[in-house]
C-alpha positions as YAML, in Angstrom:
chain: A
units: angstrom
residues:
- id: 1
  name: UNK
  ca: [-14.18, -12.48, 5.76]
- id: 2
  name: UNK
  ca: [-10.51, -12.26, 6.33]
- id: 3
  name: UNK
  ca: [-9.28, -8.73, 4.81]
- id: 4
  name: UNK
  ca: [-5.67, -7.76, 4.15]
- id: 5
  name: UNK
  ca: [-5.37, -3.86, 4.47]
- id: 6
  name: UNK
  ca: [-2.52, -3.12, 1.99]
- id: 7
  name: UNK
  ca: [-2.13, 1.16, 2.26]
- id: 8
  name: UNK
  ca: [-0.02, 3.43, 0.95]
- id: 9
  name: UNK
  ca: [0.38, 6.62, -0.97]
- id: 10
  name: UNK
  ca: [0.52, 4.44, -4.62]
- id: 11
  name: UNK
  ca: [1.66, 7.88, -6.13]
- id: 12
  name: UNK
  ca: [1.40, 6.13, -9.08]
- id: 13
  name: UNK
  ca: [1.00, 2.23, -8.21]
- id: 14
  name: UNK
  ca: [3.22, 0.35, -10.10]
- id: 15
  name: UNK
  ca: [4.44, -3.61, -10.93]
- id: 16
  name: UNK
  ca: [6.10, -3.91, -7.27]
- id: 17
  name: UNK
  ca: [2.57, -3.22, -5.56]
- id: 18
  name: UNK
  ca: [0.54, -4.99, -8.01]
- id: 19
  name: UNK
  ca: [2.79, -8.15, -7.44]
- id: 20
  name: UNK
  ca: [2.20, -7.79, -3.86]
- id: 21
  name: UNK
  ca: [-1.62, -7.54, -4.24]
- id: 22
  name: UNK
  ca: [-1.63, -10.89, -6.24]
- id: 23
  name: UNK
  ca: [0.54, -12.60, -4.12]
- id: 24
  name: UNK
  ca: [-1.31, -11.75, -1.27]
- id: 25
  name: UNK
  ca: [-4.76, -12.55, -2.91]
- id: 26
  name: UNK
  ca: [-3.58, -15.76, -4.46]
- id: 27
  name: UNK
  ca: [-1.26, -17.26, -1.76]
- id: 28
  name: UNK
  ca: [-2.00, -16.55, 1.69]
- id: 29
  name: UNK
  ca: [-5.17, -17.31, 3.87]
- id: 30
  name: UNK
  ca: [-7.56, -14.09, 3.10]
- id: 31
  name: UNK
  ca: [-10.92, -13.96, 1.13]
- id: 32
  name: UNK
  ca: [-9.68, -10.27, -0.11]
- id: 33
  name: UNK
  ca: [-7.12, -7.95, -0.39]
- id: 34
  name: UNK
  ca: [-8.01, -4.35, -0.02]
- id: 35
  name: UNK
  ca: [-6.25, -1.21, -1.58]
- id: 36
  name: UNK
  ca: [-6.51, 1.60, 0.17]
- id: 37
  name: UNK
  ca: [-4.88, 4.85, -0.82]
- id: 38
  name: UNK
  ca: [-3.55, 7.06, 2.13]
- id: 39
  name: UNK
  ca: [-4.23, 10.75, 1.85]
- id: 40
  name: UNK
  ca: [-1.38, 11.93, 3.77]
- id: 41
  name: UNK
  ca: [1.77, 9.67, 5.23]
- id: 42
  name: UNK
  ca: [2.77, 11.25, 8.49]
- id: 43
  name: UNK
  ca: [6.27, 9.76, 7.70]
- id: 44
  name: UNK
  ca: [6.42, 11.57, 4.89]
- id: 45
  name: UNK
  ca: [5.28, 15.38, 5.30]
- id: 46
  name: UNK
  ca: [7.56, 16.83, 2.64]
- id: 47
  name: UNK
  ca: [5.99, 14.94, -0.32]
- id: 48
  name: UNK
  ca: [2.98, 16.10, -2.05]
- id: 49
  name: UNK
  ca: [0.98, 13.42, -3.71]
- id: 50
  name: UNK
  ca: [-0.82, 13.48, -7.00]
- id: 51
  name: UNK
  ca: [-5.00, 14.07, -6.00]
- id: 52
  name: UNK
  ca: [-6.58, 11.45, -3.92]
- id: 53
  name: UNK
  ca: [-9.23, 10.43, -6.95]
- id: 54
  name: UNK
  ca: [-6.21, 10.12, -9.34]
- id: 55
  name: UNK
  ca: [-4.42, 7.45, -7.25]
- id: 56
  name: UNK
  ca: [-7.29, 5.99, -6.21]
- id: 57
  name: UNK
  ca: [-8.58, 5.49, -10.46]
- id: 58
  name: UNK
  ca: [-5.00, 3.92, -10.85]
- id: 59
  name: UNK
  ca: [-5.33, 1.46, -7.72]
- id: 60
  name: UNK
  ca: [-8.63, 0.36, -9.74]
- id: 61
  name: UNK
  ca: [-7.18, -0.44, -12.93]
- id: 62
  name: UNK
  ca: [-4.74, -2.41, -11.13]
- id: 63
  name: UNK
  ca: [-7.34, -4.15, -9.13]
- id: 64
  name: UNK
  ca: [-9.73, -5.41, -11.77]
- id: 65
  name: UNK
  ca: [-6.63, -7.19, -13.21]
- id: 66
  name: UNK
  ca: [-6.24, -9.36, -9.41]
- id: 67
  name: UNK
  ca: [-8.40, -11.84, -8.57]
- id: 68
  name: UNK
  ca: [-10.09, -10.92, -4.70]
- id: 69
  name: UNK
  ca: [-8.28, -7.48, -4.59]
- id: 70
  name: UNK
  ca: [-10.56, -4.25, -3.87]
- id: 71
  name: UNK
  ca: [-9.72, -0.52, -3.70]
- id: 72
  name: UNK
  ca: [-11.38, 1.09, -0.75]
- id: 73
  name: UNK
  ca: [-11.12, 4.89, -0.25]
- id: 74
  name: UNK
  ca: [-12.04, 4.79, 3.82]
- id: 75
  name: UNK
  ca: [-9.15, 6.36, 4.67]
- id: 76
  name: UNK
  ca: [-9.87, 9.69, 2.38]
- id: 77
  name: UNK
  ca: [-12.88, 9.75, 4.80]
- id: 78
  name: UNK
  ca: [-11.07, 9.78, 7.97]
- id: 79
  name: UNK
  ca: [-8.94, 13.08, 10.27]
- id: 80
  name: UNK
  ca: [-5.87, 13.77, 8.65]
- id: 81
  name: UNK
  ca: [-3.27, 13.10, 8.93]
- id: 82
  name: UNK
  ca: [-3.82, 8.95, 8.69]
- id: 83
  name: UNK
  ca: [-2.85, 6.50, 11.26]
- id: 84
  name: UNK
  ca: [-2.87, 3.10, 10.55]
- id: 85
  name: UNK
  ca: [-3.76, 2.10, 14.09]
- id: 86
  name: UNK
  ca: [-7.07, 4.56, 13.58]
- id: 87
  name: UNK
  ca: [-7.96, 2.96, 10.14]
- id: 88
  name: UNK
  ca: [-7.76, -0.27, 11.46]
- id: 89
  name: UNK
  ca: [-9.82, 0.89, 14.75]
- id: 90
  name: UNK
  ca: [-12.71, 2.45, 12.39]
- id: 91
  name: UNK
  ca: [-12.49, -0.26, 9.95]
- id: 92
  name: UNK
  ca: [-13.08, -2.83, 12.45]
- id: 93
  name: UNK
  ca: [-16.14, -0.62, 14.01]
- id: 94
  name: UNK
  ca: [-17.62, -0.52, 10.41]
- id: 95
  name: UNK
  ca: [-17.30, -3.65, 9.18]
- id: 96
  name: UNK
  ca: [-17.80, -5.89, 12.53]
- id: 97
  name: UNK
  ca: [-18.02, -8.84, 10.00]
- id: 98
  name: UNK
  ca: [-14.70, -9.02, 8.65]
- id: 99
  name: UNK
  ca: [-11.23, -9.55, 10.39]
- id: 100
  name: UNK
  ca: [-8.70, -7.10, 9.29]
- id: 101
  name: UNK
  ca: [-4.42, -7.60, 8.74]
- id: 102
  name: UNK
  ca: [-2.16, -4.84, 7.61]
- id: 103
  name: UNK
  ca: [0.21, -5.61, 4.76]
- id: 104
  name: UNK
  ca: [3.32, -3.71, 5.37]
- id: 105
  name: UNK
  ca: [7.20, -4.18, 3.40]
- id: 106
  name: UNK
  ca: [9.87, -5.45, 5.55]
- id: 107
  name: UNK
  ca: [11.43, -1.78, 5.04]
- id: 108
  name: UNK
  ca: [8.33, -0.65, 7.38]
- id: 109
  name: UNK
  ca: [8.43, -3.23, 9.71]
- id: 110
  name: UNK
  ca: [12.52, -1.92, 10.35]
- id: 111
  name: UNK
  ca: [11.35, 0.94, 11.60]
- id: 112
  name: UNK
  ca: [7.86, 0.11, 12.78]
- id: 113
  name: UNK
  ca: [8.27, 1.44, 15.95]
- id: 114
  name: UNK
  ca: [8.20, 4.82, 15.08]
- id: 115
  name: UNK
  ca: [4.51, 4.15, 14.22]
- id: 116
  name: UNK
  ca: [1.63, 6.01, 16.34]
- id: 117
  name: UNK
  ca: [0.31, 3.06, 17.99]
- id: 118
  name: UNK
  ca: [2.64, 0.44, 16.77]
- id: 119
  name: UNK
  ca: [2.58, -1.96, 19.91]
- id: 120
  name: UNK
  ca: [-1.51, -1.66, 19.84]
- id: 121
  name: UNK
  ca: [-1.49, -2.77, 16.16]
- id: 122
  name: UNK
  ca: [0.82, -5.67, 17.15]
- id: 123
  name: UNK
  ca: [-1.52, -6.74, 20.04]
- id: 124
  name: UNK
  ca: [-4.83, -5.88, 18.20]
- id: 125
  name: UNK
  ca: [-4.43, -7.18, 14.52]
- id: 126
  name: UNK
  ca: [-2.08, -9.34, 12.08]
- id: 127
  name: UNK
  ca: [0.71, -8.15, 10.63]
- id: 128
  name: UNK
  ca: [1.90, -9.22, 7.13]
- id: 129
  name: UNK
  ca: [5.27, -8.46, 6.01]
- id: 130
  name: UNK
  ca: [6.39, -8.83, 2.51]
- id: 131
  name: UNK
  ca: [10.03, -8.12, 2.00]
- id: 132
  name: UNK
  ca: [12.17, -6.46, 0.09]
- id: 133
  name: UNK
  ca: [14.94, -7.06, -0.96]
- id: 134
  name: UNK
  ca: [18.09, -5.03, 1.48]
- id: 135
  name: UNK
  ca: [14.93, -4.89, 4.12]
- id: 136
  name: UNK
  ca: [15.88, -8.35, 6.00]
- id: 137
  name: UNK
  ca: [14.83, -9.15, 9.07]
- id: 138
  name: UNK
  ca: [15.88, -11.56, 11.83]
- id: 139
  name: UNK
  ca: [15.00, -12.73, 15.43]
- id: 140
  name: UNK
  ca: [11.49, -14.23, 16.51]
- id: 141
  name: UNK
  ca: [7.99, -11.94, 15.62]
- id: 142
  name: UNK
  ca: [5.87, -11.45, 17.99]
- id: 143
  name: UNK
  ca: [2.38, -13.47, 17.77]
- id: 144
  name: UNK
  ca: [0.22, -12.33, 15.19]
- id: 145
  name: UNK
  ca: [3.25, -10.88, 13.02]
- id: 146
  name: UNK
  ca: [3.89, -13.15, 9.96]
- id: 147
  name: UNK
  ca: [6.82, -12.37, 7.35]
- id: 148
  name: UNK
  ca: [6.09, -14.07, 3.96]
- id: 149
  name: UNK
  ca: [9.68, -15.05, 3.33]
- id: 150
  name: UNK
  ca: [8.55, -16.93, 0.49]
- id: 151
  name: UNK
  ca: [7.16, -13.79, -1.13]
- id: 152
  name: UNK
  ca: [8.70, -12.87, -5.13]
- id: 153
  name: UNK
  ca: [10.36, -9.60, -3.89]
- id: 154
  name: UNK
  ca: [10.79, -6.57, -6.48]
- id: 155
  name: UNK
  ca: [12.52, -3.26, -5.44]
- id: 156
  name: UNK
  ca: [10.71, -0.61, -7.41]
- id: 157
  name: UNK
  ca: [9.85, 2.58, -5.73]
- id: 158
  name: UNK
  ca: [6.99, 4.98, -6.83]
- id: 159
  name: UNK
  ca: [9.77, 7.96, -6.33]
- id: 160
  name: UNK
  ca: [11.67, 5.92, -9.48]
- id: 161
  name: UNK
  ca: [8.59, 6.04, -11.39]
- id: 162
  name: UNK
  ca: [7.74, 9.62, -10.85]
- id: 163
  name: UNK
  ca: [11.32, 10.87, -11.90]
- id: 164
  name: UNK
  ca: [11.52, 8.38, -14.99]
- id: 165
  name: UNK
  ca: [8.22, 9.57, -16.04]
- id: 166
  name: UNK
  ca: [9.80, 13.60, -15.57]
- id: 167
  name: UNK
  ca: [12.49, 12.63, -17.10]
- id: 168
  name: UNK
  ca: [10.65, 11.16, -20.48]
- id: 169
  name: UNK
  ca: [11.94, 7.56, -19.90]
- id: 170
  name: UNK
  ca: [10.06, 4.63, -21.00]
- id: 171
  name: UNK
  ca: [8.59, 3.24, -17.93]
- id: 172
  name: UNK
  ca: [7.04, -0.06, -19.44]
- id: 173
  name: UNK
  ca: [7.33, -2.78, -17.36]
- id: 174
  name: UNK
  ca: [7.43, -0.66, -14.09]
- id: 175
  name: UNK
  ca: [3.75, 0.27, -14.37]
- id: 176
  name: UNK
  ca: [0.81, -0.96, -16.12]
- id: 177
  name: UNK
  ca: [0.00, -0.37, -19.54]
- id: 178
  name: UNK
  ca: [-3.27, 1.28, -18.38]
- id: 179
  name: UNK
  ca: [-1.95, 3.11, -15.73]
- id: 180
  name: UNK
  ca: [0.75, 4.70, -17.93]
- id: 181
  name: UNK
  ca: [-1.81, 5.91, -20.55]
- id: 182
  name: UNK
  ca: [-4.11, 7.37, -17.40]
- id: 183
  name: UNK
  ca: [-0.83, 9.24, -16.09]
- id: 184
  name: UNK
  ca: [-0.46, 10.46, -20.01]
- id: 185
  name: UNK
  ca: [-3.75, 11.58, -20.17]
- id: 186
  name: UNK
  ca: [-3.91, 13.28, -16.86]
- id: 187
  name: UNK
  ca: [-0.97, 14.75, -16.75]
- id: 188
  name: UNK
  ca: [0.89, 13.39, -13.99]
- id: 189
  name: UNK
  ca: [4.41, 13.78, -12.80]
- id: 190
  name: UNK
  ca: [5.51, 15.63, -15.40]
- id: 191
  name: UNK
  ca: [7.88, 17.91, -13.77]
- id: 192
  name: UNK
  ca: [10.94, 16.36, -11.82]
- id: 193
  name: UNK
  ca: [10.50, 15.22, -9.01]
- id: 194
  name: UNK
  ca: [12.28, 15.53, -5.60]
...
């Protein structure tokens, strides 16, 4: 099977990365799209995400509203902190069967080399890149790296959610109905965030 690894902190997930998991699912060449909540961005070692189990509970309620998207949690099971190149590496050991692409935003791929790893990812796996909008990208890709410039493109940030939530805004539309009551119920993000 052809799996697209689409990873991040979703701390929450929201509309933007639910789009992007349909799209993907419905629209390109894959048999399944695969969720997969990061424990720790090494990108990003001032920010403190909401518990691993909590993100992951919101990627499912997203996910059993997309046709062919999964939430894994592999990478909770590997060293922190994560590297892509090592998920990919393991995920291909453990699941010989399947072929494996990362899904990364065009704001990633800007600054992709500053990935552990990046140049074996390029010559080891497909790369998807969705954009965003301000994130645009010129020049020729190298093989294997495909930018979906046909993509609907959405520029909401999980760091918007989190400080609308803080703040006591209404954040319908930006999340999921479900997800919203789950960050209610659990208590999340209710101080301000940074």
């Amino acid at each position: 099977m052809k799996i697209a690894v689409y990873s991040g902190s979703f701390d929450p997930i929201h509309t933007g990365h639910a789009m992007i998991a349909n799209y993907l699912s419905q629209y390109c060449d894959l048999d399944s799209v695969w969720l997969m909540p990061s424990p720790l961005n090494p990108l990003k070692k001032d920010s403190t995400p909401a518990p691993d189990n909590k993100r992951l509970q919101m990627c499912q309620i997203v996910a059993r509203k997309c046709r062919n998207v999964e939430v894994s949690d592999f990478e909770f099971n590997l060293p922190k902190p994560s590297f892509t190149y090592r998920t990919l590496c393991e995920l291909r050991d453990a699941f010989p069967q399947h072929t494996f692409s990362l899904v990364i935003g065009s704001d990633n791929w800007l600054c992709f080399d500053k990935w552990r790893d990046y140049d074996k990812i390029i010559s080891e796996f497909q790369i998807l890149i969705y954009p965003r909008p301000g994130y645009e990208i010129s020049g020729t890709l190298p093989a294997g790296v495909i930018l979906l410039d046909n993509a609907p493109q959405a520029l909401i940030s999980s760091t918007f959610i989190r400080n609308g939530i803080a703040e006591g805004k209404n954040m319908n539309f930006f999340i999921d109905p479900e997800v919203s009551d789950y960050i209610k119920i659990n208590e999340l993000y209710d101080r301000k965030c940074n």
